[in-house]
Coordinates of C-alpha atoms in Angstrom, one line a residue:
M1 CA 103.1 233.1 -40.6
S2 CA 102.3 232.6 -37.1
T3 CA 104.5 233.3 -34.4
A4 CA 105.1 230.5 -32.2
E5 CA 104.8 231.2 -28.6
P6 CA 107.3 229.4 -26.5
T7 CA 105.6 226.6 -24.7
P8 CA 106.5 225.9 -21.3
E9 CA 108.7 222.9 -21.1
A10 CA 107.3 219.8 -19.5
P11 CA 108.8 219.1 -16.2
A12 CA 111.5 216.5 -16.4
P13 CA 110.4 213.1 -15.0
T14 CA 112.0 212.3 -11.7
P15 CA 113.8 209.0 -11.8
V16 CA 112.1 206.3 -9.7
E17 CA 114.4 203.9 -8.0
A18 CA 113.7 200.3 -9.1
P19 CA 114.0 197.7 -6.4
A20 CA 117.3 195.9 -6.3
E21 CA 115.7 192.5 -7.0
P22 CA 112.2 192.1 -8.3
E23 CA 110.0 190.0 -6.1
K24 CA 109.8 186.4 -7.5
R25 CA 106.4 184.9 -8.1
R26 CA 105.8 181.8 -6.2
R27 CA 104.2 178.8 -7.8
G28 CA 101.2 177.1 -6.4
R29 CA 99.1 178.0 -3.4
P30 CA 100.6 179.7 -0.4
K31 CA 101.4 177.4 2.5
G32 CA 98.7 176.8 5.0
T33 CA 95.8 177.6 2.7
S34 CA 94.9 174.1 1.5
T35 CA 91.3 173.5 1.0
A36 CA 91.7 169.7 0.7
R37 CA 90.7 167.4 3.5
T38 CA 93.5 165.6 5.3
T39 CA 93.7 162.0 4.2
R40 CA 93.1 159.6 7.0
M41 CA 95.8 157.0 7.2
V42 CA 94.9 153.5 8.2
E43 CA 97.9 151.4 9.5
L44 CA 97.6 147.7 9.1
T45 CA 100.5 145.3 9.7
L46 CA 100.4 141.9 8.0
T47 CA 103.0 139.4 9.2
V48 CA 103.4 136.1 7.3
S49 CA 105.8 133.6 8.9
G50 CA 106.8 130.1 7.9
T51 CA 108.6 127.2 9.4
A52 CA 111.3 125.0 7.8
D53 CA 108.6 122.4 7.4
G54 CA 106.7 124.6 5.1
E55 CA 103.9 125.5 7.4
W56 CA 102.8 129.2 7.1
Q57 CA 100.6 131.5 9.2
A58 CA 99.4 135.0 9.0
E59 CA 98.8 137.7 11.6
L60 CA 97.0 141.0 11.1
K61 CA 97.4 144.0 13.4
Q62 CA 95.7 147.4 13.3
G63 CA 97.6 149.9 15.5
T64 CA 98.1 148.0 18.8
S65 CA 95.1 145.6 18.3
W66 CA 95.4 142.2 16.9
L67 CA 92.7 141.5 14.3
T68 CA 93.9 137.9 13.5
R69 CA 96.6 135.8 15.0
G70 CA 97.9 132.4 13.9
L71 CA 95.8 132.0 10.8
P72 CA 97.0 129.0 8.8
V73 CA 97.9 129.9 5.2
T74 CA 99.0 127.6 2.4
A75 CA 102.4 127.9 0.8
A76 CA 100.8 128.4 -2.6
A77 CA 98.8 131.4 -1.3
V78 CA 102.0 132.9 0.2
S79 CA 103.9 132.4 -3.1
R80 CA 101.1 134.0 -5.1
A81 CA 100.9 137.0 -2.8
A82 CA 104.6 137.5 -2.9
Q83 CA 104.6 137.4 -6.7
E84 CA 101.8 140.0 -6.8
L85 CA 103.8 142.3 -4.5
S86 CA 107.3 142.2 -5.9
A87 CA 109.9 139.9 -7.5
E88 CA 112.3 140.9 -4.7
L89 CA 109.9 139.2 -2.3
S90 CA 108.9 136.2 -4.3
G91 CA 112.5 135.0 -5.0
P92 CA 113.5 134.3 -1.4
I93 CA 110.1 133.1 -0.4
D94 CA 109.9 130.6 -3.3
A95 CA 113.4 129.4 -2.5
M96 CA 112.3 128.7 1.1
I97 CA 109.1 127.0 -0.1
G98 CA 111.2 124.9 -2.5
A99 CA 113.6 123.8 0.3
A100 CA 110.6 122.9 2.5
R101 CA 109.1 120.9 -0.4
E102 CA 112.4 118.9 -0.8
Q103 CA 112.4 118.2 2.9
R104 CA 108.8 116.9 2.8
A105 CA 109.6 114.8 -0.3
A106 CA 112.6 113.2 1.5
R107 CA 110.4 112.5 4.5
V108 CA 107.7 110.9 2.3
A109 CA 110.3 108.7 0.7
A110 CA 111.7 107.6 4.1
L111 CA 108.1 106.9 5.3
E112 CA 107.3 104.9 2.2
A113 CA 110.5 102.8 2.6
E114 CA 109.6 102.2 6.3
L115 CA 106.1 101.2 5.3
E116 CA 107.4 98.8 2.7
Q117 CA 109.7 97.2 5.3
A118 CA 106.8 96.8 7.7
R119 CA 104.7 95.2 5.0
K120 CA 107.5 92.7 4.2
A121 CA 107.9 91.9 7.9
L122 CA 104.1 91.4 8.1
A123 CA 104.1 89.2 5.1
E124 CA 106.9 87.0 6.5
M125 CA 104.9 86.7 9.8
D126 CA 101.9 85.5 7.8
D127 CA 104.0 82.9 5.9
E128 CA 105.5 81.5 9.1
G129 CA 102.4 81.7 11.2
P130 CA 101.3 78.8 13.4
D131 CA 98.0 78.3 11.5
R132 CA 99.9 77.3 8.4
A133 CA 100.2 73.6 7.9
P134 CA 103.5 72.2 6.5

């Protein structure tokens, strides 16, 4: 048998202190290192206004410069544009257009009645005219 020589003991590992809180990994890129180009914003302001008579106009402004002012727009075009944008917009606009349409229809009826009275008065003048023989 062989005699075993005592081997020197390995030095005891010295304890390493672990940090109290491990550093959290952050997601994404660090701030300020974006490689993307900044997006250029273009500001356009479109104003569409209408009267109680149902006449509409549009104005377009870019920044402080007017591109178009007082451009006549049909009520149908305004209604279609509002429907394309949002139901919240189209409801009140369509109600305003409907009220204007009713006012116009009432005005047309009044003018037709006035025209009919004028025609009757003209017909009576023709029947009673001096060139008519009894």
